[in-house]
Short mmCIF file of N, CA and C in Angstrom, two decimals:
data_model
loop_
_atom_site.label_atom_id
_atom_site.label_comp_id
_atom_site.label_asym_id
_atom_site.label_seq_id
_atom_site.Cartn_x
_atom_site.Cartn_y
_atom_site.Cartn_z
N UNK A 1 28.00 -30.21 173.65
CA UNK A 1 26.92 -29.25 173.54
C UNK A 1 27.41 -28.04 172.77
N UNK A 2 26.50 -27.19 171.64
CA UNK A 2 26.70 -26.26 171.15
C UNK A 2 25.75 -25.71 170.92
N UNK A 3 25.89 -24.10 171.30
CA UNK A 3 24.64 -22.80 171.01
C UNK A 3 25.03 -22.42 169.85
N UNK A 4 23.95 -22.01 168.86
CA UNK A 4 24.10 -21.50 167.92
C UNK A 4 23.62 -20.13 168.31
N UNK A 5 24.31 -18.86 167.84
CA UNK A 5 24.31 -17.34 167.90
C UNK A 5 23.80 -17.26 166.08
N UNK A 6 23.01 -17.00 165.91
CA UNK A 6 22.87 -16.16 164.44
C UNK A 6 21.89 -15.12 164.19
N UNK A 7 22.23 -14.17 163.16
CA UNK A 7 21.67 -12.79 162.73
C UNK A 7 21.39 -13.08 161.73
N UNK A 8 20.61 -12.22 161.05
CA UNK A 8 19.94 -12.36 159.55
C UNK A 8 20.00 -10.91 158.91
N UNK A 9 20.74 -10.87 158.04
CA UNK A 9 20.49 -9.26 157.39
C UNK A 9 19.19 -9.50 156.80
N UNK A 10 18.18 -8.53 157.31
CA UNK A 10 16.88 -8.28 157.15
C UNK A 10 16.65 -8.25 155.14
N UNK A 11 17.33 -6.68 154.63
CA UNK A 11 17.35 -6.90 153.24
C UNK A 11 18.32 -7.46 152.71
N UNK A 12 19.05 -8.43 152.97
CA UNK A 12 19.97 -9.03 151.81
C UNK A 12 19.61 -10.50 151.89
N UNK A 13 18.95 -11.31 153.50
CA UNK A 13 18.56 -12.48 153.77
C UNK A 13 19.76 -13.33 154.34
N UNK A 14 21.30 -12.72 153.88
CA UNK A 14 21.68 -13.40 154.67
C UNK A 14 22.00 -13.92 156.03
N UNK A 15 22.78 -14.60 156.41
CA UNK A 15 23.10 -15.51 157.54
C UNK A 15 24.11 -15.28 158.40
N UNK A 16 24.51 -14.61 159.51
CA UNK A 16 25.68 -14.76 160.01
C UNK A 16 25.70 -15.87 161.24
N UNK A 17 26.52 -16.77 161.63
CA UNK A 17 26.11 -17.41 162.74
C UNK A 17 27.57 -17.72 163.37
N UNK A 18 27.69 -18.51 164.07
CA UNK A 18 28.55 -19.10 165.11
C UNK A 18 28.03 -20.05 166.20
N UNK A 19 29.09 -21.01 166.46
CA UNK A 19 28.64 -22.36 167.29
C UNK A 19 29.43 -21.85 168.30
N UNK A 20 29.14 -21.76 169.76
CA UNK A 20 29.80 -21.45 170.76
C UNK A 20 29.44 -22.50 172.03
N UNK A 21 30.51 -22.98 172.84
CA UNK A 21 30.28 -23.75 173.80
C UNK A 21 28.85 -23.76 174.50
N UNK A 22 28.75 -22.59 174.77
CA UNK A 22 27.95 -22.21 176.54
C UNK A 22 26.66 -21.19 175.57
N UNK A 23 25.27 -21.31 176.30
CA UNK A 23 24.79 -19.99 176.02
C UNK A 23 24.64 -19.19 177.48
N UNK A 24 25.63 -18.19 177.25
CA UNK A 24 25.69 -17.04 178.50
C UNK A 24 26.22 -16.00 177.77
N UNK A 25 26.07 -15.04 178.86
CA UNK A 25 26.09 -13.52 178.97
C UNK A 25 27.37 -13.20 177.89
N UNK A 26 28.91 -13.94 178.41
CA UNK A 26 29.85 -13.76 177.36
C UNK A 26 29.93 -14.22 176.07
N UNK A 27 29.20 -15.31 175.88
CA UNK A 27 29.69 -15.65 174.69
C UNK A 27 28.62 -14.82 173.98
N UNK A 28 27.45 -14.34 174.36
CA UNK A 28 26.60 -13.52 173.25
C UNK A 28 26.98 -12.40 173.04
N UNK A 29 28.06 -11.82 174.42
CA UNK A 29 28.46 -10.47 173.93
C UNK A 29 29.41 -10.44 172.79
N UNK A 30 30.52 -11.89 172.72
CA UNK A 30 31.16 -12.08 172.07
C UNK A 30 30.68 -12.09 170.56
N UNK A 31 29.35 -12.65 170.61
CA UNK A 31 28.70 -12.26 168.83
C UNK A 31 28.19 -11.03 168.86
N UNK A 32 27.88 -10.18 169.67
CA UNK A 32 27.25 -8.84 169.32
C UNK A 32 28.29 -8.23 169.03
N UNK A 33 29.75 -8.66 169.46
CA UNK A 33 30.73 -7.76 168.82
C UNK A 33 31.39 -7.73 167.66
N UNK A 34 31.57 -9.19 167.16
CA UNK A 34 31.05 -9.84 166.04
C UNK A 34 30.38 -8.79 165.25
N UNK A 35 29.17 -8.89 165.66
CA UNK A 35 28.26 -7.76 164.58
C UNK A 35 28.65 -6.85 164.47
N UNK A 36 29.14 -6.13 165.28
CA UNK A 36 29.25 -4.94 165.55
C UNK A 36 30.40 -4.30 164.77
N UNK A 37 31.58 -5.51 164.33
CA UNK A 37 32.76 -5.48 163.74
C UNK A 37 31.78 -5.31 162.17
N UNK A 38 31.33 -6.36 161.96
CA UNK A 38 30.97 -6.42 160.37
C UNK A 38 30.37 -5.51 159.90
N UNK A 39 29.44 -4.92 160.79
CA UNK A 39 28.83 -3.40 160.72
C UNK A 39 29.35 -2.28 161.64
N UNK A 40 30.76 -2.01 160.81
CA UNK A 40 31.20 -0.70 161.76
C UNK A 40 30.58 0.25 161.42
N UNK A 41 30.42 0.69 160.29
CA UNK A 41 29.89 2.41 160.12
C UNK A 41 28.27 2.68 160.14
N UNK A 42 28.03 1.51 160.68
CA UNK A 42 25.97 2.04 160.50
C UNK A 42 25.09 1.48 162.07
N UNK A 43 24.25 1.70 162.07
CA UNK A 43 23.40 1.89 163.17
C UNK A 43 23.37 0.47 163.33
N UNK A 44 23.11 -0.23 164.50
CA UNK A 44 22.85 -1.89 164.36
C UNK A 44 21.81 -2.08 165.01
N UNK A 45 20.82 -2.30 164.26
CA UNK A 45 19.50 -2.85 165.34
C UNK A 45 19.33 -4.56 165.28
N UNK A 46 19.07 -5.03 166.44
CA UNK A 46 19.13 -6.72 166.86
C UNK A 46 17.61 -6.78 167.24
N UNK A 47 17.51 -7.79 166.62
CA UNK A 47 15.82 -7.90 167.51
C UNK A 47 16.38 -9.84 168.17
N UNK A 48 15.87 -9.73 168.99
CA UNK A 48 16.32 -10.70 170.02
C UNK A 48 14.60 -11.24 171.18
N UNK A 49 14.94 -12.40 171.49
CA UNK A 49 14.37 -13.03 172.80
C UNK A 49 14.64 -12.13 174.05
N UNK A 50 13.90 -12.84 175.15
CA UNK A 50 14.26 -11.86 176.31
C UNK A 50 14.70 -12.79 177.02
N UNK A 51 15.73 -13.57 176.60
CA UNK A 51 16.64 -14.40 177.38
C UNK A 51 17.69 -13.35 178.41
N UNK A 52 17.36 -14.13 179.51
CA UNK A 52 18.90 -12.91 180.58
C UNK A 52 20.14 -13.20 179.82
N UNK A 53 20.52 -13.74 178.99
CA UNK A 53 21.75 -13.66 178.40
C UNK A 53 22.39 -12.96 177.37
N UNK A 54 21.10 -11.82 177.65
CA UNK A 54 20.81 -10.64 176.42
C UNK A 54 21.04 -9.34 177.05
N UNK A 55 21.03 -9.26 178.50
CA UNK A 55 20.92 -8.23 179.38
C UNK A 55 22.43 -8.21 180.32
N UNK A 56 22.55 -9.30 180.33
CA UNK A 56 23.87 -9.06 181.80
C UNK A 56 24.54 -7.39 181.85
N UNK A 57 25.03 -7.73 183.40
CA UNK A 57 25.83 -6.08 183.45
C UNK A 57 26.64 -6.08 182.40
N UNK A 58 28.02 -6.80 181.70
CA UNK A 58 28.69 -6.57 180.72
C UNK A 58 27.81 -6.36 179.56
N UNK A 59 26.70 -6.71 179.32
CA UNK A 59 26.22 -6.34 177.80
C UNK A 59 25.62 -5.43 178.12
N UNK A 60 25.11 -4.70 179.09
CA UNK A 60 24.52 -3.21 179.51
C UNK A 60 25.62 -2.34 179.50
N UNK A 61 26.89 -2.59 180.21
CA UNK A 61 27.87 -1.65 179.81
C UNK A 61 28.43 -1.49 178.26
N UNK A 62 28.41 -2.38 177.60
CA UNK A 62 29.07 -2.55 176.63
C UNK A 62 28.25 -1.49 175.34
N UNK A 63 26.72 -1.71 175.54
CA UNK A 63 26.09 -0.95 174.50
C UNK A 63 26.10 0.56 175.16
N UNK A 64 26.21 0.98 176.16
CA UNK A 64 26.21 2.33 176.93
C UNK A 64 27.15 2.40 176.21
N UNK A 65 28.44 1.92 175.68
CA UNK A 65 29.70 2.04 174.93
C UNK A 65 29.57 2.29 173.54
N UNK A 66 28.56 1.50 173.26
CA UNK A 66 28.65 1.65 171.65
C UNK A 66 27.22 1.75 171.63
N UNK A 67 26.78 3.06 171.14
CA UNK A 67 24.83 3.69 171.44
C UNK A 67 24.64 3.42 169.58
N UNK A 68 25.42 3.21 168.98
CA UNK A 68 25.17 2.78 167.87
C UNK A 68 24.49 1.65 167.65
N UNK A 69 24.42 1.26 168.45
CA UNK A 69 24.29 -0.36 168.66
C UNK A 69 22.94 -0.81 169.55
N UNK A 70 21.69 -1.17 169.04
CA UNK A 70 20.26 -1.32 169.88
C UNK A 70 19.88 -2.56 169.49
N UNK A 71 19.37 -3.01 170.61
CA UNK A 71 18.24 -4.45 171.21
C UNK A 71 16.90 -3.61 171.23
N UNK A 72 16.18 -4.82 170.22
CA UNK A 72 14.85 -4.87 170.68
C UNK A 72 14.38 -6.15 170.81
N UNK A 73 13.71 -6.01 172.03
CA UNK A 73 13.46 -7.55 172.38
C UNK A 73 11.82 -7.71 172.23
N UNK A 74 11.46 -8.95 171.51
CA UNK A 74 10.13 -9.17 171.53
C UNK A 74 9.59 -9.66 172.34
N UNK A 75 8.10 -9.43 172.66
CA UNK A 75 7.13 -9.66 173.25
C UNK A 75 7.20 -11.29 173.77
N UNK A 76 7.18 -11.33 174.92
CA UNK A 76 7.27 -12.87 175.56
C UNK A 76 6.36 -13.39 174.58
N UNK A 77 6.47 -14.95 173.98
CA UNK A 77 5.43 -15.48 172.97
C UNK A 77 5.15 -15.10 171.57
N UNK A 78 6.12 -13.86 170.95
CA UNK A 78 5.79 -13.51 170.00
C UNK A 78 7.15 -13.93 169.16
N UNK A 79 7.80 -14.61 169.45
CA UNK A 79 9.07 -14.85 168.91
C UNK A 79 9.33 -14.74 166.99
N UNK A 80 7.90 -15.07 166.83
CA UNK A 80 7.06 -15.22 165.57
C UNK A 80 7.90 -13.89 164.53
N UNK A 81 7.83 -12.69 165.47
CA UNK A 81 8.40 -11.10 165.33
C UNK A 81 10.29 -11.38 164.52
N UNK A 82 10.79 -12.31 165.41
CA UNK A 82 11.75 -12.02 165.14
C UNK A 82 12.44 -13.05 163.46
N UNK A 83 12.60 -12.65 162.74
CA UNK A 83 13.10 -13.20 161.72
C UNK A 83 14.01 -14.72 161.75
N UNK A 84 14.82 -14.19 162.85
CA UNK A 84 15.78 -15.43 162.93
C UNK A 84 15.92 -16.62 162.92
N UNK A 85 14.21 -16.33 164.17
CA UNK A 85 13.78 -17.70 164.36
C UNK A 85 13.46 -18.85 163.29
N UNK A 86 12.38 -17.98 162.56
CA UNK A 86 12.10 -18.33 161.16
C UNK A 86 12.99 -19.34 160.05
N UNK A 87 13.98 -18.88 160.31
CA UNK A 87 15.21 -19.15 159.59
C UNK A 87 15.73 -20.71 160.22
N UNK A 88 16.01 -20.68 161.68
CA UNK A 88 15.57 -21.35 162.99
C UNK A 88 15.16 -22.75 162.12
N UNK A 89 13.75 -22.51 162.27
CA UNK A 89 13.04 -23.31 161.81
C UNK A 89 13.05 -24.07 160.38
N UNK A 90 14.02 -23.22 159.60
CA UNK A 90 14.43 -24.01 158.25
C UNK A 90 15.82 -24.75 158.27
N UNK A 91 16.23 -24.30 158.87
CA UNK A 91 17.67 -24.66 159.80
C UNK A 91 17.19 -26.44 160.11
N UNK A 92 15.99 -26.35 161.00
CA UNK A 92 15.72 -27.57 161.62
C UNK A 92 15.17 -28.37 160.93
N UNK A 93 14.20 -27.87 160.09
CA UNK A 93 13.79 -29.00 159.60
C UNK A 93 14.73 -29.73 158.10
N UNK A 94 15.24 -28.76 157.44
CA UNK A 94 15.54 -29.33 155.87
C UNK A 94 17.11 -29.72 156.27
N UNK A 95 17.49 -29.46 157.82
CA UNK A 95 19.20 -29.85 157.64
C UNK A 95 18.88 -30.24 159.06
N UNK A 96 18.74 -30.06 160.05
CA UNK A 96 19.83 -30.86 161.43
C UNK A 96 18.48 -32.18 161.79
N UNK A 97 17.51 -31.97 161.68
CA UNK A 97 16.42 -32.89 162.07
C UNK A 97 16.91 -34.62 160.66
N UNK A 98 17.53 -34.26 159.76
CA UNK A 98 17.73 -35.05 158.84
C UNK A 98 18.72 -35.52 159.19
N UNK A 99 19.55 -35.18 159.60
CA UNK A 99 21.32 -35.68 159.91
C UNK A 99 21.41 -36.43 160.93
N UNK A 100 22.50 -37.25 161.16
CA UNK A 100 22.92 -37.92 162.39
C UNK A 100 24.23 -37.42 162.65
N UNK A 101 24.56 -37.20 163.70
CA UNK A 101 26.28 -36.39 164.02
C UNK A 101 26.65 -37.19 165.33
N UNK A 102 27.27 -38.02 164.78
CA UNK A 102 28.39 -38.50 165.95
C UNK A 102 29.40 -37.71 166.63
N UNK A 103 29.10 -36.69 166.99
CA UNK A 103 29.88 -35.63 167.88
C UNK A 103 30.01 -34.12 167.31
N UNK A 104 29.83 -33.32 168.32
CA UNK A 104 29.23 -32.12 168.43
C UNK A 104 30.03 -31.72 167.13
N UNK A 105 31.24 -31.91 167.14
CA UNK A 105 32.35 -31.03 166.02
C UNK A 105 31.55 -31.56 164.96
N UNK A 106 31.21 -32.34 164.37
CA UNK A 106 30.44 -32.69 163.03
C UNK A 106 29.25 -31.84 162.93
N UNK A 107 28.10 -31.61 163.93
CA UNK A 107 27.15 -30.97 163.94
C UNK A 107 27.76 -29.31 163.79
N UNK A 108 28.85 -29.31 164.31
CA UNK A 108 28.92 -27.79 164.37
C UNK A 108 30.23 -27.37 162.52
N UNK A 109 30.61 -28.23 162.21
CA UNK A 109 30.79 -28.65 160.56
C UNK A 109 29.63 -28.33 159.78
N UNK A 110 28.59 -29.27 160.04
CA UNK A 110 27.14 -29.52 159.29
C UNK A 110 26.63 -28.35 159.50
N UNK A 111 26.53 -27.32 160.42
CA UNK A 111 25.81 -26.05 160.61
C UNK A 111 26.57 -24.97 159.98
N UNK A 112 27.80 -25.17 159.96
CA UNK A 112 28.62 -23.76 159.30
C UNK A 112 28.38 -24.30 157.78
N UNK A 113 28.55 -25.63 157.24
CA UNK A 113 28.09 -25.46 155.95
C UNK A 113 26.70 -25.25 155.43
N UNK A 114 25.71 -25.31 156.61
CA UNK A 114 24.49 -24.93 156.07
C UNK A 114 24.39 -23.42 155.57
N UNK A 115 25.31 -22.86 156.56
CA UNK A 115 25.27 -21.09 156.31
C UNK A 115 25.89 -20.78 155.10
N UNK A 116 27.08 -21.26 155.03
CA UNK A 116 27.33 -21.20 154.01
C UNK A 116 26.66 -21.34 152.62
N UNK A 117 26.07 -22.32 152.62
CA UNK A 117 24.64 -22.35 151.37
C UNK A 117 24.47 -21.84 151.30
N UNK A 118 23.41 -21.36 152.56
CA UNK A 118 21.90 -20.47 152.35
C UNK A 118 23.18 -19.27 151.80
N UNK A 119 23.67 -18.69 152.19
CA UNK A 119 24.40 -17.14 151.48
C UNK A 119 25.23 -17.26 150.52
N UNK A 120 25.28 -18.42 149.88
CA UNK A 120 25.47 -18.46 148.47
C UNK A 120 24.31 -17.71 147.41
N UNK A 121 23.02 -18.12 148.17
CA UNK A 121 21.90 -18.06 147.03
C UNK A 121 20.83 -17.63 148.78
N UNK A 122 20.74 -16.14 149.29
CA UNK A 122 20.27 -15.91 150.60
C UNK A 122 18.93 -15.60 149.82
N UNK A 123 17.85 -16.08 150.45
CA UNK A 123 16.45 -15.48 150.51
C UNK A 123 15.90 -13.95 151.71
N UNK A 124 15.24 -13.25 150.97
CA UNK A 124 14.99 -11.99 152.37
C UNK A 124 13.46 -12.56 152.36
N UNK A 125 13.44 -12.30 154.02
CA UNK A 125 11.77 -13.01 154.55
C UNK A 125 10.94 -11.43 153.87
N UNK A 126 10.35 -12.38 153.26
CA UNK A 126 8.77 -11.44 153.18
C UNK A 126 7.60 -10.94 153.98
N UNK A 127 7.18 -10.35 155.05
CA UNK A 127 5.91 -10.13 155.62
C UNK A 127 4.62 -10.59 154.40
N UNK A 128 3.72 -11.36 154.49
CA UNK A 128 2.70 -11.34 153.33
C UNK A 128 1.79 -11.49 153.95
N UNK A 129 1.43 -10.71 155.31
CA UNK A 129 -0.39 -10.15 155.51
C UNK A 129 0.43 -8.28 155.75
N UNK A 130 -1.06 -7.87 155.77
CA UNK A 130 -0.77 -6.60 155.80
C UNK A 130 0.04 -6.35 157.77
N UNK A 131 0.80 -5.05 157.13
CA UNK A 131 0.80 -4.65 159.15
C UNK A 131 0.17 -4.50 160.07
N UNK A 132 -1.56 -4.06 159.84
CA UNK A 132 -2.26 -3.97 160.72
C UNK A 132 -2.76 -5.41 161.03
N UNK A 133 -2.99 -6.18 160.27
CA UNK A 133 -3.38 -7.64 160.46
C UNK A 133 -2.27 -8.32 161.32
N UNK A 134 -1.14 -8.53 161.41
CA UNK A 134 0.21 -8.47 162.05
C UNK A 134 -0.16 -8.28 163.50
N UNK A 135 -0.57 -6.48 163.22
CA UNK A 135 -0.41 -5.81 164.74
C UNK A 135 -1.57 -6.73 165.47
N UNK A 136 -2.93 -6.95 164.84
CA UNK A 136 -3.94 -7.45 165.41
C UNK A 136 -4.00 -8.95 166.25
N UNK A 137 -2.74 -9.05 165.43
CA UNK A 137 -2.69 -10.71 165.82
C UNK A 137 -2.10 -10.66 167.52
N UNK A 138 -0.91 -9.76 166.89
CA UNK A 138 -0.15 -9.88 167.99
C UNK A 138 -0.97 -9.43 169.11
N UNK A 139 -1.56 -8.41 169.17
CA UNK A 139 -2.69 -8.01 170.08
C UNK A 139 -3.18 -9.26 171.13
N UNK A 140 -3.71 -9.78 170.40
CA UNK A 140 -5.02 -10.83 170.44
C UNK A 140 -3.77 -12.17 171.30
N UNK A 141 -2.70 -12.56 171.12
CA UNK A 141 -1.80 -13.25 171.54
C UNK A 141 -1.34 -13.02 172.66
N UNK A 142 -1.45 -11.54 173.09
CA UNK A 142 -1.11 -10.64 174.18
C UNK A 142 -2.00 -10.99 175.40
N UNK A 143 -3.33 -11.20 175.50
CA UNK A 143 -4.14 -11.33 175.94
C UNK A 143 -4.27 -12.31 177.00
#
């Protein structure tokens, strides 16, 4: 079994990721620090799920530590919000839904070279309805 952890630089499109045993509390703190390394000198905003493996006491102490450093978590159902997923979803369909992997280490091979691609030649996601149309949706989803 392997969790994939990945971020998306919003304007550049690329990819950061990692295959980690377990999805829990440590190993995600272990990529937020990760981030946190690659972006030492600037503000870090994460937009994230509201998985408990986003909250534990160590990742509550840890950002009280570093206030540079903010979660925003989207709206139960709106996952739509967060970019990553998106990405997620290209992830699945044009590479792991195609492959066969006779053991996790190959799949987790096949996924670090996918990243690798995409940030050879990274795409940045576009929004293409307006924001209020966006906000409305989400509204209406809320409901």
């Amino acid at each position: 079994m392997t969790s994939l952890y990945a971020a998306l630089e919003v304007a550049s499109g690329k990819v950061i990721g990692q295959c980690r045993p377990r999805a829990n509390g440590d190993e995600f703190l272990d990529f937020l620090k990760t981030l946190a390394a690659r972006f030492r000198k600037k503000e870090l905003h994460v937009v994230l799920d509201n998985s408990s493996t986003h909250t534990t006491p160590a990742v509550r102490q840890w950002l009280e530590e570093h206030p540079r450093v903010h979660l925003h978590f989207t709206p139960k159902g709106a996952s739509w919000l967060n970019l990553i997923e998106a990405w997620f979803g290209i992830l699945t369909r044009k590479s792991i839904r195609r492959g066969s992997f006779q053991t996790v280490t190959s799949l987790i091979r096949h996924i670090g070279r996918y990243i690798d691609h995409w940030n050879e030649n990274p795409t940045p996601f576009v929004w293409t309805k307006e924001p209020a149309d966006i906000i409305r949706k989400a509204l209406r989803r809320a409901r």
